[in-house]
């Protein structure tokens, strides 16, 4: 592992256990990242550090590059033939665009939840068991069951589905389906969870459940969420990054961004003044 | 200040309405305060009665501003500058409401002493305090409508002058009371009158702090120079 590239995040947070304030080593570090879709320069020179075990939200108008950047973090952009990524992104100091890196392993470390709940057309159990099975991370049938149950519990869904684990996942409500997708992402033991507008298809109650869940999950995972709801970003995240026209305009403490942003473009966007 | 306007026009109008209401309320509070001391100075019970009767209008302004603010928070989920404006408007309304109460209290005292002849030197001192406090109130309301943090800081710093004037008037009144115990009733009313002005100055500095926060997003935190020592002075002794 290339330790030289591990950058110390500028923010201060209590070190785990001893309560003293030590500098936090960023989990994800992006350095001068550019993304091109063919001729289109979609993301321009983005550099940002994302601290571990916290929620970072990406906000900005449609087409600002926030989802594009999110998809760089687990190399989802690889699936788009005309897409080209330059710059450097590291997770725990490890360059994720290193040609020798196994992308499948990377995606096990960096899970993703999408806008529309997309459970497999399989049973609830199989939805969650699928990942550990293909990654071969369960030692035995009993162990696999353990993983499924604990993942469903962590996703706050277990109590609602424990009596019908063999029912089909697509029969659940939208909010439950989304939590099933989160359970599926958790099951392979990721360190980072990317969420691309995870609540935009959900009603306010289901949204509140997901937000509560995100708050719970950040104790164990690094969460990066793209959201169009500024209130949601303000509620769930500790840090917020504002993107505009492919640029990362401002990044900082969520509270500062929403009460006293430094950049005029941020202020105009979050107050609904964009011309 | 942001030059761009909100995409939602009614939101923009509501924010303007908030500013307009603060300006109206501030103007009324200034007027009430000035009239209350005119009534005291000129021993005019009718003017004093009018001030007392008008206080409900200030209270009504405060309630209205509160209702508008709460409804805007609920419906618009304001952010950044807008959020600061709404919160600041609510706080300024509360300060102005207190200014109104202090004016009303002064008017009541004007009624109580309308048959007595206050010492000229004291009345002169009071008039000076009133003029200074009125200027403070006017300046801070201008600072609000112009979104001028420097003007707000100037008001904030100038309060020390008002405090010093209060301290000196306080001593003077004590002397009158010691000279002739028959002055005590009258002088106590004047003492409270002076205290009311000093407090109005404090409300002006509160507003100044809020204006500063509104514009800059940061708080005026340093300790403000204090010149009012009356709360720690003992009658007859050195303070």
Coordinates of N, CA, C and O in Angstrom, one line a residue, chain A residues 182 205 222 234 239:
Chain A
X182 N -30.0 -2.0 0.7 CA -29.0 -1.6 1.6 C -28.4 -2.8 2.3 O -27.2 -3.0 2.5
X205 N -42.2 9.0 5.2 CA -42.0 8.0 6.3 C -40.9 7.1 6.0 O -39.9 6.9 6.7
X222 N -18.3 4.3 5.9 CA -18.2 5.6 5.3 C -19.3 5.8 4.3 O -19.4 4.9 3.4
X234 N -28.7 18.3 4.8 CA -28.5 19.0 6.1 C -28.8 18.1 7.2 O -28.1 18.2 8.3
X239 N -20.5 16.3 6.5 CA -19.9 17.2 5.6 C -20.7 17.3 4.3 O -21.3 16.3 3.9

